[in-house]
Short mmCIF file of C-alpha atoms in Angstrom, two decimals:
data_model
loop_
_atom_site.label_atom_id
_atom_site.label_comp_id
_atom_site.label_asym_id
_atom_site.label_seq_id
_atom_site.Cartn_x
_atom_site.Cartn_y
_atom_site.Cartn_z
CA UNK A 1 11.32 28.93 36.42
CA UNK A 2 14.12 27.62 38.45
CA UNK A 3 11.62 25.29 40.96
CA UNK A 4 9.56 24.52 37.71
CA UNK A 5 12.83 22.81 36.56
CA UNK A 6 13.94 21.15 39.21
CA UNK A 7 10.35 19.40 39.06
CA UNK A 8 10.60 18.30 35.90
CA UNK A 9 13.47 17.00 36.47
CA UNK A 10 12.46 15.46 39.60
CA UNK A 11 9.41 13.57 37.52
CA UNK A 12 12.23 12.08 35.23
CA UNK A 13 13.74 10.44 37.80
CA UNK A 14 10.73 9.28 39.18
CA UNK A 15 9.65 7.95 35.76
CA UNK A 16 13.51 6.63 34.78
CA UNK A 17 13.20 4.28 38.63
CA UNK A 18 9.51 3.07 37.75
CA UNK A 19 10.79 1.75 33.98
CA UNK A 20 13.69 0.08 35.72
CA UNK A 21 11.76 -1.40 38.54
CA UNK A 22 9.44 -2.50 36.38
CA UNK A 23 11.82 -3.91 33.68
CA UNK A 24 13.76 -5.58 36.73
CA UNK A 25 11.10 -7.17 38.14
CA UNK A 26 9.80 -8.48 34.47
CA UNK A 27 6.15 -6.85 34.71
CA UNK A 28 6.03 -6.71 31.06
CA UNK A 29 2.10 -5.71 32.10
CA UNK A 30 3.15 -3.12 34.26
CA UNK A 31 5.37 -1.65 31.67
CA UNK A 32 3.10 -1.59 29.18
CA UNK A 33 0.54 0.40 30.64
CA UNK A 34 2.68 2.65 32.46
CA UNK A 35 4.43 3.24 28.83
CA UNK A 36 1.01 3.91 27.24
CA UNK A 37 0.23 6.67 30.01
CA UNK A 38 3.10 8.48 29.33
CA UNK A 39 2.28 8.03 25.23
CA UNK A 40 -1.34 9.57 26.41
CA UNK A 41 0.44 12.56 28.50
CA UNK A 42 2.68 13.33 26.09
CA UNK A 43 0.10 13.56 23.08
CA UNK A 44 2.13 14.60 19.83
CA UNK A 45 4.88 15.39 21.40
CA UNK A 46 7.04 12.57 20.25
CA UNK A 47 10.42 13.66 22.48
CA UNK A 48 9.80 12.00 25.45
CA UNK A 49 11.81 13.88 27.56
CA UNK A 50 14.27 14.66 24.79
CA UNK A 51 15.13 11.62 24.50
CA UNK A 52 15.98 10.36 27.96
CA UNK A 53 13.42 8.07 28.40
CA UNK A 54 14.55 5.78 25.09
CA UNK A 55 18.25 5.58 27.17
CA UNK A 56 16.80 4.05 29.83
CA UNK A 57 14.00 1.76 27.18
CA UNK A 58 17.55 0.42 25.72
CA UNK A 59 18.77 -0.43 29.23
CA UNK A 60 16.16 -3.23 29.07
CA UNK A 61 17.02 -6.47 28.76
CA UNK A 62 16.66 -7.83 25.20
CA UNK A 63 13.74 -10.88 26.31
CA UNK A 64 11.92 -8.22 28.00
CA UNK A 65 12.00 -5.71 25.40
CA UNK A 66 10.82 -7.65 23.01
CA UNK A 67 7.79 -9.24 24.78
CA UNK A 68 7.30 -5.41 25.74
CA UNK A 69 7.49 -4.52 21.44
CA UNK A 70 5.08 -7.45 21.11
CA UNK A 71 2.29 -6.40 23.86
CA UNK A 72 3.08 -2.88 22.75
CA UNK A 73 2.55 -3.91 18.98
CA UNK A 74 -1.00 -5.93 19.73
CA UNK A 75 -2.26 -2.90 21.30
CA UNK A 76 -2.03 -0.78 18.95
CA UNK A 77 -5.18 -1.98 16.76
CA UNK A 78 -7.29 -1.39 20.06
CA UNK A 79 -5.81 2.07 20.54
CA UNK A 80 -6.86 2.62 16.60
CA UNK A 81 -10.19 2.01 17.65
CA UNK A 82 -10.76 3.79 20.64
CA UNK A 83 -7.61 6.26 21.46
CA UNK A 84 -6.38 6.95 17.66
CA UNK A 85 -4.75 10.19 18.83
CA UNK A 86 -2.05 8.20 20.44
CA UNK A 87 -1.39 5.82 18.06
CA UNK A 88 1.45 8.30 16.49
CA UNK A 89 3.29 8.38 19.71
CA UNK A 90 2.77 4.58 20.78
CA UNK A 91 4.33 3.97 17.30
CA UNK A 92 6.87 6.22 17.62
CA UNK A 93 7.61 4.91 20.91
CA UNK A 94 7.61 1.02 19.93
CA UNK A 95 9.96 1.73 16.83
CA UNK A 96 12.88 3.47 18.93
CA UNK A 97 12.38 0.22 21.66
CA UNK A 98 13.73 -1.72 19.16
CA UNK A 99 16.30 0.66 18.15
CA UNK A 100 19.58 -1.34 18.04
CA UNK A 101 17.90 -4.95 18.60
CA UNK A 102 19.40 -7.24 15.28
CA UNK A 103 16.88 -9.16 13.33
CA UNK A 104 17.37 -12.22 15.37
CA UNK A 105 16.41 -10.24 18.35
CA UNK A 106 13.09 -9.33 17.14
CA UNK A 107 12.55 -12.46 15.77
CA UNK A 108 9.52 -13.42 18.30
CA UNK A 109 8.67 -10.09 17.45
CA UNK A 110 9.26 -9.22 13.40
CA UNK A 111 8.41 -12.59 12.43
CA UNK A 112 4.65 -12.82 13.28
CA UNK A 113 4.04 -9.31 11.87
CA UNK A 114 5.57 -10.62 8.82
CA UNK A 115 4.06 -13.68 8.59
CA UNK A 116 0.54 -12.06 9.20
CA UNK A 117 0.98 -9.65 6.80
CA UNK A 118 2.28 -11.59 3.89
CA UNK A 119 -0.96 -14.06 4.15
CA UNK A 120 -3.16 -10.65 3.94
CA UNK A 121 -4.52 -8.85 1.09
CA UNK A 122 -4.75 -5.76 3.20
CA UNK A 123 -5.10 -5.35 7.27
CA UNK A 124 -7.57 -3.05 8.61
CA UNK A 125 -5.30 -0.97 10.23
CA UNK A 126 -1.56 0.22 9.23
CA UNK A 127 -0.39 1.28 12.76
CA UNK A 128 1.64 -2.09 13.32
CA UNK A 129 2.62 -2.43 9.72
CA UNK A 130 3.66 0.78 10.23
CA UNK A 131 6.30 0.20 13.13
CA UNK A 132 7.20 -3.16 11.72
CA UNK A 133 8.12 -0.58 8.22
CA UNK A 134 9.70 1.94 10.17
CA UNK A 135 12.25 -0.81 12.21
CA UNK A 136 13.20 -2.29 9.34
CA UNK A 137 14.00 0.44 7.27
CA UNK A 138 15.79 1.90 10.01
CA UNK A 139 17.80 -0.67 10.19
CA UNK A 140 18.82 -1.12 6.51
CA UNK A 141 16.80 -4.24 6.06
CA UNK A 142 14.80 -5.11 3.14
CA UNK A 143 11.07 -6.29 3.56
CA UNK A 144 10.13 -9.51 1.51
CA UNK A 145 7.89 -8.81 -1.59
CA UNK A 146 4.74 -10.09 -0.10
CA UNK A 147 5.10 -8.06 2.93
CA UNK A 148 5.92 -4.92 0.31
CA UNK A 149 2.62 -6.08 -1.34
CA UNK A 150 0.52 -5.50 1.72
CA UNK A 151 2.07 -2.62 2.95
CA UNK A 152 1.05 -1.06 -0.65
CA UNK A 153 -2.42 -2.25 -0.77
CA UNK A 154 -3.16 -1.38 3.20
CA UNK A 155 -1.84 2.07 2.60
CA UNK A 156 -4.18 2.54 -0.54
CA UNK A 157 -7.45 0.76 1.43
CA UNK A 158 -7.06 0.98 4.70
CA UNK A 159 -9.58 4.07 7.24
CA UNK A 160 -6.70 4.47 9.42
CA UNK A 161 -3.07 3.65 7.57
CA UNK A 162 -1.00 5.60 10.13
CA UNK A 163 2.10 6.99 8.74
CA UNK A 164 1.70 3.44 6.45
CA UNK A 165 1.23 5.89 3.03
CA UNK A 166 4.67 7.83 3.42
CA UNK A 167 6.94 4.88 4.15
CA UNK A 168 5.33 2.71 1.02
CA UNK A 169 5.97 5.90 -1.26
CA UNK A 170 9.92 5.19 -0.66
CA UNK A 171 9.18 1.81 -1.62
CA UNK A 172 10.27 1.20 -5.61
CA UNK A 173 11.01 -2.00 -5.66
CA UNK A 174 9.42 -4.59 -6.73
CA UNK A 175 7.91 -2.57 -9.21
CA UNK A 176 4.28 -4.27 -8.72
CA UNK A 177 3.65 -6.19 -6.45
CA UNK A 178 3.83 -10.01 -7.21
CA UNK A 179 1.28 -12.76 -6.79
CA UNK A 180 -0.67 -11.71 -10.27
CA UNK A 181 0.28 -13.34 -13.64
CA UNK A 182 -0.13 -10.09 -15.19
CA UNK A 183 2.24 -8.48 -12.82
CA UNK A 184 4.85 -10.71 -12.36
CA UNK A 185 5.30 -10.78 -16.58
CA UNK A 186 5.81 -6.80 -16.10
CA UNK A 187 8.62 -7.98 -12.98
CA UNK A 188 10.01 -10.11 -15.39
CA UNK A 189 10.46 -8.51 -18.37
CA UNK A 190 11.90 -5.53 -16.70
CA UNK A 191 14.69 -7.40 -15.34
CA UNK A 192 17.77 -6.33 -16.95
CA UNK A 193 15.50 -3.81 -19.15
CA UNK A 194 16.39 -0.03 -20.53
CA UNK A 195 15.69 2.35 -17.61
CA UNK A 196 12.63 4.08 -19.64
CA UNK A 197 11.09 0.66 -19.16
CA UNK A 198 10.85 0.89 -15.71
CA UNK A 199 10.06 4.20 -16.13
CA UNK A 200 7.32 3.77 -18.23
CA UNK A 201 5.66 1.30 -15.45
CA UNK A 202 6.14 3.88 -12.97
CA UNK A 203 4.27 6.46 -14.83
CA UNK A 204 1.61 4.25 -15.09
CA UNK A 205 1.55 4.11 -11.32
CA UNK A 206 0.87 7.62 -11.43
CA UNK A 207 -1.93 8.16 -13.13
CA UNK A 208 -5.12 8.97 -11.18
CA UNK A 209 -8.89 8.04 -11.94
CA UNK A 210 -9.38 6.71 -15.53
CA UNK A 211 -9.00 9.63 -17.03
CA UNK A 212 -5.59 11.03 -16.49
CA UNK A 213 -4.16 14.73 -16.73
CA UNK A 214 -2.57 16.04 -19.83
CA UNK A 215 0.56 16.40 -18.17
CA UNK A 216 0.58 13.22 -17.52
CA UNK A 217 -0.50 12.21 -21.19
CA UNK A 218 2.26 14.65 -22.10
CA UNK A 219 5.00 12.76 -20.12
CA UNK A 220 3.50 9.20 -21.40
CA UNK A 221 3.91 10.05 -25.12
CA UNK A 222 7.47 10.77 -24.52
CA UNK A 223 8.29 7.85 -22.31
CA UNK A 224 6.23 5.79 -25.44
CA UNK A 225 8.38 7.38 -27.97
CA UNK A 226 11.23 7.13 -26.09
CA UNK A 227 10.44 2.86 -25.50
CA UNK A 228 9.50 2.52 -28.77
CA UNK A 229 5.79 2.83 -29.60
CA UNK A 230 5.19 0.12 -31.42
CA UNK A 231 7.19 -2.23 -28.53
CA UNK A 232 5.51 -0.45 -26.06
CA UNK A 233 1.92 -1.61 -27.42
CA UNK A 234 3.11 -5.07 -27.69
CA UNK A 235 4.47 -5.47 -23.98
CA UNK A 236 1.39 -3.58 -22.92
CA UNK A 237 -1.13 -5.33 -24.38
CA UNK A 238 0.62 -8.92 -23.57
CA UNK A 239 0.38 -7.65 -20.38
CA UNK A 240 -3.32 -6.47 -19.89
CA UNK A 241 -4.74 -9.59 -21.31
CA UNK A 242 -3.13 -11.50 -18.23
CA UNK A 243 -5.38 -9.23 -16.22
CA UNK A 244 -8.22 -12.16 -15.58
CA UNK A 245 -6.03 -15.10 -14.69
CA UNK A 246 -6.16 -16.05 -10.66
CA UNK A 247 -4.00 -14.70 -8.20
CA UNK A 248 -0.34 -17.35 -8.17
CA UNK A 249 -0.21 -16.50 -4.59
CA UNK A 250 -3.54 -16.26 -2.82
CA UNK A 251 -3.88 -14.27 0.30
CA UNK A 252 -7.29 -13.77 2.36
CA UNK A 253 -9.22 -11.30 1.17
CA UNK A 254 -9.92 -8.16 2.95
CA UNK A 255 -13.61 -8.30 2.04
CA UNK A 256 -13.35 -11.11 4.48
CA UNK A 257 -15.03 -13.22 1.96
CA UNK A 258 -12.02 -16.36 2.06
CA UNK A 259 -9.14 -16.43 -0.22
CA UNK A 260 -8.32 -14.02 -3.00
CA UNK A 261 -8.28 -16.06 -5.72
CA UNK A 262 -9.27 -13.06 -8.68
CA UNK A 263 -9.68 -10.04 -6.03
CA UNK A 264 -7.72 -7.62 -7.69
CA UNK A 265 -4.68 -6.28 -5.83
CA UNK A 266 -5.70 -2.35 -5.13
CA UNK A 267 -2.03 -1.16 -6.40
CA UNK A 268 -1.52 -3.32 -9.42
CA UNK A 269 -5.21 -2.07 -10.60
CA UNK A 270 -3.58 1.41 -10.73
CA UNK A 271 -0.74 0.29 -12.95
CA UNK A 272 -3.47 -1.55 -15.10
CA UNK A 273 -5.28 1.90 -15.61
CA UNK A 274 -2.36 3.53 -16.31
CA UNK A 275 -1.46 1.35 -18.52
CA UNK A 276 -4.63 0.96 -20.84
CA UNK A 277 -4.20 5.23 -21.03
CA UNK A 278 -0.81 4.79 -22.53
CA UNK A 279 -2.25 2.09 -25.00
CA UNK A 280 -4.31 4.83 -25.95
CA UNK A 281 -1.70 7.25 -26.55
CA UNK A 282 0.33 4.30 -28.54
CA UNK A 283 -0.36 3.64 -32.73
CA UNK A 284 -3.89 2.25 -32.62
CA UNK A 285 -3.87 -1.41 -33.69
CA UNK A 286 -6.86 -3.96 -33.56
CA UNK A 287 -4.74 -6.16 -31.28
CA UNK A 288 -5.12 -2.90 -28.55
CA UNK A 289 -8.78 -2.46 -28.90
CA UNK A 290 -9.26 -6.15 -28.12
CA UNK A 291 -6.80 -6.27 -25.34
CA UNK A 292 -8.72 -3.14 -23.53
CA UNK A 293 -11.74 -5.23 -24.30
CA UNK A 294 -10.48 -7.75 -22.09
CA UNK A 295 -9.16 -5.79 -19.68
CA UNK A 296 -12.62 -4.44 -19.44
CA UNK A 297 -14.30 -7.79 -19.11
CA UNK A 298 -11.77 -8.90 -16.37
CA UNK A 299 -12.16 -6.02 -13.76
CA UNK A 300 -15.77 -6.52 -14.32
CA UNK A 301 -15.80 -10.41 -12.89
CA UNK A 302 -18.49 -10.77 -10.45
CA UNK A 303 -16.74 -11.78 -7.57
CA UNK A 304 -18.80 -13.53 -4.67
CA UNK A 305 -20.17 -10.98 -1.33
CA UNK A 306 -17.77 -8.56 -3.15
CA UNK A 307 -19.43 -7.47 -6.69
CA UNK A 308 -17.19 -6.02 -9.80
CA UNK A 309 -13.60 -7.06 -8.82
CA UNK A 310 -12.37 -3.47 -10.43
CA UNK A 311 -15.20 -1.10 -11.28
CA UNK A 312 -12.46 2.02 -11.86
CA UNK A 313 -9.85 -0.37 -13.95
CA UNK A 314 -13.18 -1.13 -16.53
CA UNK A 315 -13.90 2.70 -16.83
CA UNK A 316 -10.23 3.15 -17.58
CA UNK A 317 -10.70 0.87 -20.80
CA UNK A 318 -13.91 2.58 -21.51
CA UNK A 319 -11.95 5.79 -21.92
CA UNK A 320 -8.71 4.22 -23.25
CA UNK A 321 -11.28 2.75 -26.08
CA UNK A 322 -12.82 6.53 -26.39
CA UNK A 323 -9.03 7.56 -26.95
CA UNK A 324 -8.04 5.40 -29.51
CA UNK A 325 -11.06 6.37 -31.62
CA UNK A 326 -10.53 4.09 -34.36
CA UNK A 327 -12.94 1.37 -36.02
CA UNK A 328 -11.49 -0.71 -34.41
CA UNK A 329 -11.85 0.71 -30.96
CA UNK A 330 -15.46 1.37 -31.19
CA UNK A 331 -16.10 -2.32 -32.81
CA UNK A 332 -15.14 -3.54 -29.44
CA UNK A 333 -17.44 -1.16 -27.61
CA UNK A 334 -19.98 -2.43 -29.37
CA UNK A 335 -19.44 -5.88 -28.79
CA UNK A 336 -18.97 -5.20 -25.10
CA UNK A 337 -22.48 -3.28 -25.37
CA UNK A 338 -23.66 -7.04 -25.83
CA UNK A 339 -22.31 -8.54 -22.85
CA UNK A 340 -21.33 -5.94 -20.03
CA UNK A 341 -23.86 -6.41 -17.39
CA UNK A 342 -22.70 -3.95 -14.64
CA UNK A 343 -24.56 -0.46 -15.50
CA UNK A 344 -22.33 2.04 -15.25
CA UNK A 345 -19.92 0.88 -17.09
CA UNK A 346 -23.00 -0.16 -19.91
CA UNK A 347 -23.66 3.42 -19.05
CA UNK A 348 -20.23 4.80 -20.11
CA UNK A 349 -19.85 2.61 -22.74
CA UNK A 350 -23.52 3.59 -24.38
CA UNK A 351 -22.73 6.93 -24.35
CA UNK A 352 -19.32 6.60 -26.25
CA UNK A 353 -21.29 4.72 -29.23
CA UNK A 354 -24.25 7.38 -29.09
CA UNK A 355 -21.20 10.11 -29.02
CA UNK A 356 -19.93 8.40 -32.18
CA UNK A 357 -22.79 7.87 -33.79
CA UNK A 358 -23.62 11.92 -33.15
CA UNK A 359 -20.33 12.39 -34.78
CA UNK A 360 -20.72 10.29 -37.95
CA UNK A 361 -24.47 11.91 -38.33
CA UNK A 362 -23.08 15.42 -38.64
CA UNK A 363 -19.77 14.62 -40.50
#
């Protein structure tokens, strides 16, 4: 035990002298790859020699530490693709390198990940989004919107988003992300709004597939009563029928098909189903059944190489229509049996009129 010991600790001077040589000489290169075998060695094991070796990654001088982040960084999306088992450990590794380095620092670092990222509906891959997350909120700092925008939508559509979906949970503000009409009304009317209002937003957030839980429907009726019902409807439904006007602040899509003009953002379109099942829970009103009808007819805009921009946000007003259950509701159904093209929501919605028309038959 005693030999085994000294060896290891023999091997971390060995490593500690290579870093510095390397770092001395400036073989930003050399300490890359050296750096990534010891990632690969090391596996999950995030330590790194309890610690020792980040002592000695501080020691670096601040130039060569951050052309090391930045080779380090750009790797990354190869190691996603052919070595994801040490992208944990390469991230992990990257984000304590800059441990300590001030914004202005990691300028020539930060500032092209943020650039990139704001200009992006989503990026294939979260790993760098994920260290450039993980510096900054280590550090206290607070991302800009359009770089909180991607990090949402990348951890909701990206195959390999890293530890992307955990960090963007602790993100709450905004509370959508901006660069939609629809969504930057919601922003703005919640500034300086009652706490249930924001609230009320966030529940919609929550609610999974278009049909949501009855806890959930349980929890909505009291946030609705709570709001107001009848103000609730009216904010919500001035809201949803924003739901087809182009993007304010275009990004490229990540269908790769140009800009984003009307591509729905992937995390506001779960607000917008949420919020067309608490329409459904508020008074029915014909103003309601004509704003899901629009909501309907929006995520169903045939968008160029891409198809339906929101297939799931339509069958959310299908069933938020089904919900309401008034003449009203089903009057829009059957006007949208007239002009929906895409079949299964024509599907969905023929089978709620056939339902009702079962229903009146027997009655």
């Amino acid at each position: 035990m005693e030999r085994e010991s000294v060896l290891r600790e023999d091997e971390r001077v060995a490593r500690t002298a290579r870093i510095r040589r390397l770092a001395n000489d400036g073989d930003v290169p050399g300490l890359d790859r050296y750096l990534y075998r010891l990632c690969a060695d090391n596996g999950d094991d995030r330590a790194f020699d309890e610690g020792q070796l980040f002592g000695v990654l501080r020691e670096i001088p601040t130039p060569t530490r951050v052309l090391l982040l930045r080779r380090m960084t750009d790797g990354l999306e190869e190691t996603a693709v052919h070595a994801p088992q040490h992208c944990r450990s390469l991230a992990s590794l990257i984000t304590l390198t800059a441990d300590g380095l001030t914004a202005e620092q990691l300028a020539a670092w930060r500032e092209p990940l943020m650039t990139e990222a704001a200009a992006e509906m989503a990026l294939w891959e979260g790993w760098r989004l994920t260290c450039l997350v993980e510096v900054e909120q280590a550090a206290g700092r607070t991302l800009p919107d359009p770089v909180v925008a991607t990090v949402r939508r990348t951890a909701l559509t990206s195959d390999s988003p890293g530890e992307l979906r955990t960090l963007a949970a602790r993100i709450v503000e905004p509370v959508l992300n901006p660069g939609e009409p629809w969504a930057e009304r919601v922003i703005a009317d919640l500034t300086g709004a009652e706490p249930v209002w924001h609230a009320l937003v966030a529940h919609a957030l929550g609610a999974t597939g278009s049909r949501p839980t009855g806890k959930w429907q349980r929890l909505g009726r009291e946030l609705l009563a709570e709001a107001g019902p009848d103000r609730a409807r009216k904010a919500i439904t001035s809201w949803l029928t924003l739901a087809g006007e182009s993007r304010t602040t275009p990004v490229n899509s990540r269908h790769r098909t140009g800009t984003a003009e009307l591509e729905l953002d992937p995390f506001n379109a779960r607000a917008l189903q949420g919020l067309a099942a608490l329409l459904a829970l508020a008074p029915a009103h014909p103003r309601s059944a004509a704003a899901l009808g629009e909501l309907m007819e929006a995520a169903l805009i045939r968008l160029p190489g891409i198809g339906p921009r929101s297939p799931r946000t339509a069958g959310a007003a299908v069933h938020a229509l089904v919900q309401l259950g008034d003449d009203d509701a089903y009057a829009e159904l059957g006007r949208l049996a007239g002009t929906v093209t895409y079949r299964p929501t024509l599907r969905a919605v023929m089978a709620a009129l056939a339902t009702r028309a079962t229903q009146r038959s027997s009655s």
